[in-house]
PDB file of C-alpha atoms in Angstrom:
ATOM      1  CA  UNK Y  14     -58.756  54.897 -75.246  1.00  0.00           C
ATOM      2  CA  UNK Y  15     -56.824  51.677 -73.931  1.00  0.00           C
ATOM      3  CA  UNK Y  16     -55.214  51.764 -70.751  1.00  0.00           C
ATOM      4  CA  UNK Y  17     -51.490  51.280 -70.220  1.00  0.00           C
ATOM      5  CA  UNK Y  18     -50.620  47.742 -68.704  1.00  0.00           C
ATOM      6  CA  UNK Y  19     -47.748  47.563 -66.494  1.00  0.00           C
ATOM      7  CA  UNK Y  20     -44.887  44.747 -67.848  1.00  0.00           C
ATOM      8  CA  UNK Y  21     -45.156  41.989 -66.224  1.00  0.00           C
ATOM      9  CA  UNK Y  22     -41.092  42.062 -65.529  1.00  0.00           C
ATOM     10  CA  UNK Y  23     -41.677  45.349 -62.923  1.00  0.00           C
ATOM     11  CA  UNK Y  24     -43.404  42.998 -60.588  1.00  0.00           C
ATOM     12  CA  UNK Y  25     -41.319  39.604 -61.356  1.00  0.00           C
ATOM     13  CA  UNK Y  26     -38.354  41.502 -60.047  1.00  0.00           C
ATOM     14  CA  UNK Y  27     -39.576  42.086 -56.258  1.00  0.00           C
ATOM     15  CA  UNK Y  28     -41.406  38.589 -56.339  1.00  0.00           C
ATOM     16  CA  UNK Y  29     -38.404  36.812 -57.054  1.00  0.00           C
ATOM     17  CA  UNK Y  30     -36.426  38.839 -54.456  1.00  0.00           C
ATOM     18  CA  UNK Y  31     -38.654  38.594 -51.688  1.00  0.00           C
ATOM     19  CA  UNK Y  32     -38.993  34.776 -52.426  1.00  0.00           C
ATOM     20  CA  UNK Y  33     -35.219  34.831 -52.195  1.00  0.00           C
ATOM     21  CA  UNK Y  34     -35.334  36.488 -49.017  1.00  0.00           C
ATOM     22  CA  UNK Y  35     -37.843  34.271 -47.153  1.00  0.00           C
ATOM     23  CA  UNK Y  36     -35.505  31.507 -48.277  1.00  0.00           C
ATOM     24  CA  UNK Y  37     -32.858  33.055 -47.221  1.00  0.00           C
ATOM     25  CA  UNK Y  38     -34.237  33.517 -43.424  1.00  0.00           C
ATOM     26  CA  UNK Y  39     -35.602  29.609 -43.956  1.00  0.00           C
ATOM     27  CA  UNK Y  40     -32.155  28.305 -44.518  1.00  0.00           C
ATOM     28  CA  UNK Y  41     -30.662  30.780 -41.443  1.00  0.00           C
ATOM     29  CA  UNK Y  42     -33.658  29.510 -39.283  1.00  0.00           C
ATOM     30  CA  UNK Y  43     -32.774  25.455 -39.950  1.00  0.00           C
ATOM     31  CA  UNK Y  44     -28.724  26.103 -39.775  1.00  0.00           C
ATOM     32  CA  UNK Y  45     -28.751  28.011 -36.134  1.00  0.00           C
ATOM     33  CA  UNK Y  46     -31.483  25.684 -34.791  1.00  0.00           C
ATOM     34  CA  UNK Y  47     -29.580  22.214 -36.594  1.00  0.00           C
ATOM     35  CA  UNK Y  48     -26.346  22.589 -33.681  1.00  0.00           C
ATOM     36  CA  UNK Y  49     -28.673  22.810 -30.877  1.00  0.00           C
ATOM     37  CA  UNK Y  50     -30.959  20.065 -32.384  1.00  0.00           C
ATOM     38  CA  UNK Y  51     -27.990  17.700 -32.467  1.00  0.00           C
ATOM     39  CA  UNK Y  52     -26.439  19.011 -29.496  1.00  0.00           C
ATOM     40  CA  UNK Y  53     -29.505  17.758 -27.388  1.00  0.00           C
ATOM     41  CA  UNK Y  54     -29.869  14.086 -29.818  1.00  0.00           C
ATOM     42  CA  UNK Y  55     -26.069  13.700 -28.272  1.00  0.00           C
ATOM     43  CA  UNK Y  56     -26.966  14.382 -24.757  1.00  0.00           C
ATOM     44  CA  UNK Y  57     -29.933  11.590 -25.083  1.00  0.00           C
ATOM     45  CA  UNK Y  58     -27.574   9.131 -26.815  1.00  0.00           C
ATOM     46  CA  UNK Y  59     -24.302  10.046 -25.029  1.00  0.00           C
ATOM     47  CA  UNK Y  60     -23.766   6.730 -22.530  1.00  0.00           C
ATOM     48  CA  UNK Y  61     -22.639   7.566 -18.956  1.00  0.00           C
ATOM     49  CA  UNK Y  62     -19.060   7.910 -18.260  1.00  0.00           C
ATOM     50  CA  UNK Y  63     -18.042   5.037 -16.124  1.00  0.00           C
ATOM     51  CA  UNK Y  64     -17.021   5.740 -12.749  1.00  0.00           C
ATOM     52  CA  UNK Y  65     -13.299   6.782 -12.044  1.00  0.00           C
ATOM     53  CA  UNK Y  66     -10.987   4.088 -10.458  1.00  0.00           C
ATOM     54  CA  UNK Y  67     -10.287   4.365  -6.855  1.00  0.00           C
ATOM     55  CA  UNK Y  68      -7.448   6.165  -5.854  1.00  0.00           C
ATOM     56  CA  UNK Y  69      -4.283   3.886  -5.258  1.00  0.00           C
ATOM     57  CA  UNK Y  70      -3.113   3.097  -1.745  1.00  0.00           C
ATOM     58  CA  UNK Y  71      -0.135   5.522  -0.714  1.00  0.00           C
ATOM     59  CA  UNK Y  72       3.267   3.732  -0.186  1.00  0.00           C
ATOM     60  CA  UNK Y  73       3.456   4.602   3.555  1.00  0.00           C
ATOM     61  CA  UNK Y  74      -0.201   2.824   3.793  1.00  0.00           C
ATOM     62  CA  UNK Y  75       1.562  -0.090   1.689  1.00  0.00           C
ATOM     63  CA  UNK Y  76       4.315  -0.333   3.729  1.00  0.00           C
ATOM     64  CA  UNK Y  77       2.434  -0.527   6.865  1.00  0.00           C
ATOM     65  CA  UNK Y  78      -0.114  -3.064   5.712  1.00  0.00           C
ATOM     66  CA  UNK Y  79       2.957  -5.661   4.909  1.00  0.00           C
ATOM     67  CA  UNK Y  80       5.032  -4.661   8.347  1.00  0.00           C
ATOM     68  CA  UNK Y  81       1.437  -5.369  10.097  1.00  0.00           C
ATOM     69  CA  UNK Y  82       1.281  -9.333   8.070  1.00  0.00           C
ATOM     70  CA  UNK Y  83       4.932  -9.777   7.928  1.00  0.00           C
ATOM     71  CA  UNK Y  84       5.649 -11.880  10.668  1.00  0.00           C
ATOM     72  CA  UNK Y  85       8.767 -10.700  12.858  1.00  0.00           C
ATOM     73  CA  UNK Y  86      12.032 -12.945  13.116  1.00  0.00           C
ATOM     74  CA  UNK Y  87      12.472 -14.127  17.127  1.00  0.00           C
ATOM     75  CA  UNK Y  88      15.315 -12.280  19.275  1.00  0.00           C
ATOM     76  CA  UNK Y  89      16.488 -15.752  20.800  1.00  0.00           C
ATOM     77  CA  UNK Y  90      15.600 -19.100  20.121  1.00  0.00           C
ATOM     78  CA  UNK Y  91      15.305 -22.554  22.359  1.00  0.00           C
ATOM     79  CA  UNK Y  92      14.773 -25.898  22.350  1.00  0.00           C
ATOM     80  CA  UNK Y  93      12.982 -27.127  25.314  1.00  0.00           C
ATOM     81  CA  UNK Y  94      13.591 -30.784  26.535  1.00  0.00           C
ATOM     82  CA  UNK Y  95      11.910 -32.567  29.657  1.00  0.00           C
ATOM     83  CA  UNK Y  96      13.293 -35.227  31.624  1.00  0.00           C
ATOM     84  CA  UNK Y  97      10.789 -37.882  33.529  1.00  0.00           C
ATOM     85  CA  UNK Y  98      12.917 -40.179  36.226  1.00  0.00           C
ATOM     86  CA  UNK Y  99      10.294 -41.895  37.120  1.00  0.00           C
ATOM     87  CA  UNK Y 100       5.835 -42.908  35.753  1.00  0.00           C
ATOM     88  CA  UNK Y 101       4.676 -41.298  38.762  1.00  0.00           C
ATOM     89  CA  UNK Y 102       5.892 -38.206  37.962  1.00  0.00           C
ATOM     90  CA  UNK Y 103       4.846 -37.750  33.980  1.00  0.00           C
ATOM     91  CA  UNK Y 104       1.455 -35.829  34.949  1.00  0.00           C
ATOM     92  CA  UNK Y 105       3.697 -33.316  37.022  1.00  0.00           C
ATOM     93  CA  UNK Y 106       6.551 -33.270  34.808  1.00  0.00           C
ATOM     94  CA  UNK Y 107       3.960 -32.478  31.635  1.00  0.00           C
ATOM     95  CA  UNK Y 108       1.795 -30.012  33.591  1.00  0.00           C
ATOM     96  CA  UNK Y 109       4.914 -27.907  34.081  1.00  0.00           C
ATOM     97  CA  UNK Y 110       6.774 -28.207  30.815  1.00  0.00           C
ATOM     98  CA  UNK Y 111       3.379 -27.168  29.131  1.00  0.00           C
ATOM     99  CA  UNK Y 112       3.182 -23.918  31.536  1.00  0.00           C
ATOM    100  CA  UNK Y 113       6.703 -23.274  31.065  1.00  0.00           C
ATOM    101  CA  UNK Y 114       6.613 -23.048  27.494  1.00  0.00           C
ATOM    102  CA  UNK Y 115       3.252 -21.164  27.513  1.00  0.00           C
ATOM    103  CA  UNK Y 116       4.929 -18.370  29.784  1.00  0.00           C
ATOM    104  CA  UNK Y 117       8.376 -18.374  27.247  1.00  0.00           C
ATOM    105  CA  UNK Y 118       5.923 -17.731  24.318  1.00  0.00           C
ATOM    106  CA  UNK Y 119       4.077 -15.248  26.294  1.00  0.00           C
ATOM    107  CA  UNK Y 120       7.174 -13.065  25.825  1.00  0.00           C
ATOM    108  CA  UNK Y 121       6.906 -12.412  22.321  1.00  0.00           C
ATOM    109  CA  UNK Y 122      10.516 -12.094  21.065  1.00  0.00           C
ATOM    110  CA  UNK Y 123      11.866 -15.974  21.734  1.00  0.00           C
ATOM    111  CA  UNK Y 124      11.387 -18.608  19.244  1.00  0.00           C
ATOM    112  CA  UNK Y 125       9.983 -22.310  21.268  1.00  0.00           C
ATOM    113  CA  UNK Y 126      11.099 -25.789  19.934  1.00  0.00           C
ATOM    114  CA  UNK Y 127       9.164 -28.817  22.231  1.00  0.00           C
ATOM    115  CA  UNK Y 128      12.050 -31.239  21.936  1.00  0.00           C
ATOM    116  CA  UNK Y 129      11.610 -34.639  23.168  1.00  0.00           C
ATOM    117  CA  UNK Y 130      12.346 -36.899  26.846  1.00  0.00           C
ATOM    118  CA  UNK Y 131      15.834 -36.520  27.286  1.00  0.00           C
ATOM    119  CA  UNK Y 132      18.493 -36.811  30.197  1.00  0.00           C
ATOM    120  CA  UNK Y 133      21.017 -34.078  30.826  1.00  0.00           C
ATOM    121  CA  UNK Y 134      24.113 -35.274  29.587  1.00  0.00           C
ATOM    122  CA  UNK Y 135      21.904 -35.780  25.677  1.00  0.00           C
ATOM    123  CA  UNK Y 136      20.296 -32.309  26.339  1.00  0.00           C
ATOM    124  CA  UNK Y 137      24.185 -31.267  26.677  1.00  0.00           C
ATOM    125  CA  UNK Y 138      24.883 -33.071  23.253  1.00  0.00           C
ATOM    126  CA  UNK Y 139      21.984 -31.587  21.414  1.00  0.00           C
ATOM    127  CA  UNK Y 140      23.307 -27.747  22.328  1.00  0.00           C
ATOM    128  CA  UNK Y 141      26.622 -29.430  20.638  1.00  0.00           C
ATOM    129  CA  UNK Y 142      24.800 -30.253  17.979  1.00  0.00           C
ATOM    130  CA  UNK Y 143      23.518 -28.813  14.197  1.00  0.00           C
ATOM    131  CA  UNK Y 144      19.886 -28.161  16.198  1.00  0.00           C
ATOM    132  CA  UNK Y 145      21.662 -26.390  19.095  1.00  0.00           C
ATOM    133  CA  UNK Y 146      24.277 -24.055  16.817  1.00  0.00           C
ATOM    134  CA  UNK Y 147      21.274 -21.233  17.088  1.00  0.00           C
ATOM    135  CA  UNK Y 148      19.558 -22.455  20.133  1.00  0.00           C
ATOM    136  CA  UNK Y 149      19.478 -22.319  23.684  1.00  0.00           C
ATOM    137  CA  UNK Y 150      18.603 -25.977  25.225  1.00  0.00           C
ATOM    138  CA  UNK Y 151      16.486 -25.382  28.155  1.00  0.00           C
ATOM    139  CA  UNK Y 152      16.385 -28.545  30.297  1.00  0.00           C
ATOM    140  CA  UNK Y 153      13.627 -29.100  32.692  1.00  0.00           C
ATOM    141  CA  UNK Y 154      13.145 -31.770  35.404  1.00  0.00           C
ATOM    142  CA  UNK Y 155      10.864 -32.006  38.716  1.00  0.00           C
ATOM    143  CA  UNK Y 156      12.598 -33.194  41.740  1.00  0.00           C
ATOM    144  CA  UNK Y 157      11.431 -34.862  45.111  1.00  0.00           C
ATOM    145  CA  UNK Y 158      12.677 -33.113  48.606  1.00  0.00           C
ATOM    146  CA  UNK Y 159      14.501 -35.865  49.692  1.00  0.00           C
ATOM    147  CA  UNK Y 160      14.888 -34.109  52.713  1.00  0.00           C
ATOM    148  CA  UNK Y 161      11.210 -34.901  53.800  1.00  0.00           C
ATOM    149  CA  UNK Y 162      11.576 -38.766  53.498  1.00  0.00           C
ATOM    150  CA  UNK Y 163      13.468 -41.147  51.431  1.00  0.00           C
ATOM    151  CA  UNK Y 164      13.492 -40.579  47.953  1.00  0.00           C
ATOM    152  CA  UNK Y 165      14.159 -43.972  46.672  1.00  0.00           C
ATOM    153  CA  UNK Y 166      10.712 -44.455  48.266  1.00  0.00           C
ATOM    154  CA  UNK Y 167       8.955 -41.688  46.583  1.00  0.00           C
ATOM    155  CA  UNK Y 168       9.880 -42.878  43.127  1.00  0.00           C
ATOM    156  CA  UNK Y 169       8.026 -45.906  43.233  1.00  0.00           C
ATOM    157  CA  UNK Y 170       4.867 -44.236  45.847  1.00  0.00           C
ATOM    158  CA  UNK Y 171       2.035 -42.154  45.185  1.00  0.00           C
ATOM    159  CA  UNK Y 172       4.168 -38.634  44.976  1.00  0.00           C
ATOM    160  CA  UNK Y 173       3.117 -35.273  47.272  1.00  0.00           C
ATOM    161  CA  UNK Y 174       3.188 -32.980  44.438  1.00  0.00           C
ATOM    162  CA  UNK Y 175       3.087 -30.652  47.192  1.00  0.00           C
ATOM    163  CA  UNK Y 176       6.857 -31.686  47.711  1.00  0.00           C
ATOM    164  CA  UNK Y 177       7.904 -31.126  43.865  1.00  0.00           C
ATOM    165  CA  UNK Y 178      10.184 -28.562  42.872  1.00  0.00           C
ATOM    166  CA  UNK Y 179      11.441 -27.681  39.672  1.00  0.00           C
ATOM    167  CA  UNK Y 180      15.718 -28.025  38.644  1.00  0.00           C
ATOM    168  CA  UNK Y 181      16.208 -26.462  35.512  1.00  0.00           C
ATOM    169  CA  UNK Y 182      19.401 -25.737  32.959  1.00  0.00           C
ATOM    170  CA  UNK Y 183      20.089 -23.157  30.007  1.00  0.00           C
ATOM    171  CA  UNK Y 184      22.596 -24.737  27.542  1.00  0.00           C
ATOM    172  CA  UNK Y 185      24.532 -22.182  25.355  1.00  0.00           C
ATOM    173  CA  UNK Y 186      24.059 -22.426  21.641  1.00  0.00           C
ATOM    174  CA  UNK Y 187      26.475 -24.686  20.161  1.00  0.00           C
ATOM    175  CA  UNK Y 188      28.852 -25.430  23.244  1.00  0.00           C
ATOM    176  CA  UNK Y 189      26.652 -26.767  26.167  1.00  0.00           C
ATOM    177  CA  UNK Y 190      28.198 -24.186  28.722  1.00  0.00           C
ATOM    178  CA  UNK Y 191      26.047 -23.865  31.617  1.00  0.00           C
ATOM    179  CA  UNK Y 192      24.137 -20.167  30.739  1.00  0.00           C
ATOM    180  CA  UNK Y 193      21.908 -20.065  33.498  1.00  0.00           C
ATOM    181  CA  UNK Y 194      20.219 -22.935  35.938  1.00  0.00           C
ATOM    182  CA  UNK Y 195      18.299 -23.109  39.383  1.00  0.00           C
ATOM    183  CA  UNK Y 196      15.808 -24.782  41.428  1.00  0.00           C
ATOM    184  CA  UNK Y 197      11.918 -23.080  42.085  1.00  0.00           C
ATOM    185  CA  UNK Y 198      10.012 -24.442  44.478  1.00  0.00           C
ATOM    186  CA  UNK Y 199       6.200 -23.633  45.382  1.00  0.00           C
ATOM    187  CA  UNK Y 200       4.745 -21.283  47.033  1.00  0.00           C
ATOM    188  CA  UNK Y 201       4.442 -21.838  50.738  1.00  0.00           C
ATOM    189  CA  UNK Y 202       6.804 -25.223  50.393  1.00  0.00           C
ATOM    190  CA  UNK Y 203       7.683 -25.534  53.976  1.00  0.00           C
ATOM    191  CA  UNK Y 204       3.887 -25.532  54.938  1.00  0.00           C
ATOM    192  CA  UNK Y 205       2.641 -27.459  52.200  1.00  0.00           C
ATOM    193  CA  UNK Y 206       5.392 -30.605  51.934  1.00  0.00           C
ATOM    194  CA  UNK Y 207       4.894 -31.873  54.966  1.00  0.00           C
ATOM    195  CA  UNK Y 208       3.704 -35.005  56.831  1.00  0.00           C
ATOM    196  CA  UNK Y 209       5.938 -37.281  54.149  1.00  0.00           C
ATOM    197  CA  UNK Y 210       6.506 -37.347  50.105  1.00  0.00           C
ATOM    198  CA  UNK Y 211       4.202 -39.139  49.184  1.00  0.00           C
ATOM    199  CA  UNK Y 212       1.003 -38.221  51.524  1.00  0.00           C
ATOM    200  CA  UNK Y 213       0.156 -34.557  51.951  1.00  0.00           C
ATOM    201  CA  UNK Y 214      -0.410 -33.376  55.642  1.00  0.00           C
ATOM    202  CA  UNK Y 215      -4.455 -32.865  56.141  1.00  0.00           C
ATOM    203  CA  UNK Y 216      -3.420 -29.623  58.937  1.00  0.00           C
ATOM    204  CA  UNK Y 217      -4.400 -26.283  57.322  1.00  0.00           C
ATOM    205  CA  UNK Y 218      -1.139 -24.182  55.991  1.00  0.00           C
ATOM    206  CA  UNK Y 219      -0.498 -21.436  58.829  1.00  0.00           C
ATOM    207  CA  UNK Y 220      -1.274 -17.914  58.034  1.00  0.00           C
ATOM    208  CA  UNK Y 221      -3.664 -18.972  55.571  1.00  0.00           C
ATOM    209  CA  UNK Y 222      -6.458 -20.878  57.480  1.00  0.00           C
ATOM    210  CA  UNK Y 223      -8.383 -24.001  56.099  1.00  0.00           C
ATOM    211  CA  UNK Y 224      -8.068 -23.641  52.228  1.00  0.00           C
ATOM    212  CA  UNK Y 225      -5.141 -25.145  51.185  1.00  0.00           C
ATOM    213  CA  UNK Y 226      -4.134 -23.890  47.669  1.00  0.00           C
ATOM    214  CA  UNK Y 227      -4.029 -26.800  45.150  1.00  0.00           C
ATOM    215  CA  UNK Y 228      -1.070 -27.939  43.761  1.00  0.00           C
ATOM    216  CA  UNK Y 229      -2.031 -27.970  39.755  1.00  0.00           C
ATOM    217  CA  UNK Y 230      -2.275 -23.784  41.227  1.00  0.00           C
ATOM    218  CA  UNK Y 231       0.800 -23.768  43.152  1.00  0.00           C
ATOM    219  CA  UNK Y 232       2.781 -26.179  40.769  1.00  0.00           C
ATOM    220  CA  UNK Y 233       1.625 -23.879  38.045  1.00  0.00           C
ATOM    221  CA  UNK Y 234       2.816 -20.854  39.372  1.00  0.00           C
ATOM    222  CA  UNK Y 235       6.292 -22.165  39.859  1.00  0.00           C
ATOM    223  CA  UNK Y 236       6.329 -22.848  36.214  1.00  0.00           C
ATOM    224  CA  UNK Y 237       5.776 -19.863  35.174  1.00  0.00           C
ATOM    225  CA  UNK Y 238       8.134 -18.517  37.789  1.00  0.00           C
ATOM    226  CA  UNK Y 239      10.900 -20.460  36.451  1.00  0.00           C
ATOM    227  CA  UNK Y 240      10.449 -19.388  32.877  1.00  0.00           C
ATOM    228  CA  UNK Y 241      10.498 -16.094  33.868  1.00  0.00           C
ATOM    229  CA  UNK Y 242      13.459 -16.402  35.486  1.00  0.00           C
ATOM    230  CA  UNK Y 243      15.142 -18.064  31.805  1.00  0.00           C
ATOM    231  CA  UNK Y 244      13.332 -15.200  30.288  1.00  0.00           C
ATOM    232  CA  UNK Y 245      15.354 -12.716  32.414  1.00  0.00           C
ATOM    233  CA  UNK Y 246      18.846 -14.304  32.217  1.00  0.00           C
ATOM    234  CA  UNK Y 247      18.206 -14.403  28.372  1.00  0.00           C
ATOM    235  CA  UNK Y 248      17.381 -10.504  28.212  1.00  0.00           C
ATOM    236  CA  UNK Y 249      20.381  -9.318  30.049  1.00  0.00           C
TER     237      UNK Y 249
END
């Protein structure tokens, strides 16, 4: 007796479906992992971002920066002139007009001019003038004590500068009135200008002993005194 054979479409059927299935899970399997495949390809491709700009200055920084470099206008202004009356006193006459207008810019808030040689009745005319209209003219001279000798003598001799003192005039701007003016002598005058004008006295200055100061310190000093003193009658 033959045996009975099973059809050959009863086992087709759950071939075919679990060949479906496994390609089912195959094509699940390559779709979940294909994101996080390309995910990490980006992260080895992906260039770094460049780095942010700085941050820009604040306004109050600004501001400061350009009041720090912005140079400030001067309160006053002058022109300061120099008168010589005679060759032996152009050292003198130099050494205090550069100390005088050292101490003036010193101050800060005035404006210097270094005008040229000039008598008093031009430095008059030049406060009169276009260059004086915002200016003071400060006119500077250095003067012999006449009352130690005769003077007519010391312009022509070897000078004592120990017997120099310094006349000086403050011109209003643009009318040539007389603002402020004055003589400064050294410290210690009495002691130091003595003997005659033109030869210093070799005797040690009482009160003070042997060392007599020098004059380029004493000469100096009255410089700077009388700039200080144009410096005051400008600021009140």
């Amino acid at each position: 007796m033959r045996p009975l054979s099973m059809p050959s479409g009863i086992y087709a059927r759950p071939f075919a479906a679990a060949l479906l299935y496994i390609m089912i899970l195959i094509s699940a399997a390559a779709a979940g992992a294909t994101p996080a495949v390309a995910a990490q390809s980006g992260r080895k491709s992906k260039e770094k971002p460049p780095a942010p700009p700085p941050p820009a200055e604040s306004s109050s920084r600004s501001t400061r920066s350009r009041r720090a470099t912005t140079p400030i206008p001067p309160r006053f202004n002058v022109i300061v002139v120099k008168y010589i009356p005679s060759a032996n006193l152009a050292f003198w006459t130099n050494e205090v007009y550069r100390r005088f207008v050292e101490r003036l810019r010193e101050a800060g808030d005035v404006g210097v001019v270094e005008g040229k040689e000039m008598n008093r009745k031009e430095a008059i005319n030049l406060s009169k003038s276009e260059a004086g209209q915002n200016a003071y003219v400060i006119w500077l001279q250095l003067e012999v004590d006449v009352e130690t000798g005769d003077a007519e003598k010391a312009t022509v001799t070897a000078i004592n500068p120990g017997c120099l003192f310094i006349n000086y005039i403050m011109y209003a701007p643009g009318n040539g009135k007389v603002e402020a003016q004055g003589k400064v002598y050294q410290d210690g005058y009495q002691t130091v200008c003595v003997g005659a004008p033109s030869r210093p006295s070799p005797l040690p200055i009482p009160g003070i002993g042997s060392r007599r100061p020098s004059p380029e310190y004493t000469i100096t000093k009255a410089a700077r005194d009388a700039a200080g003193r144009i410096l005051d009658a400008l600021h009140d």
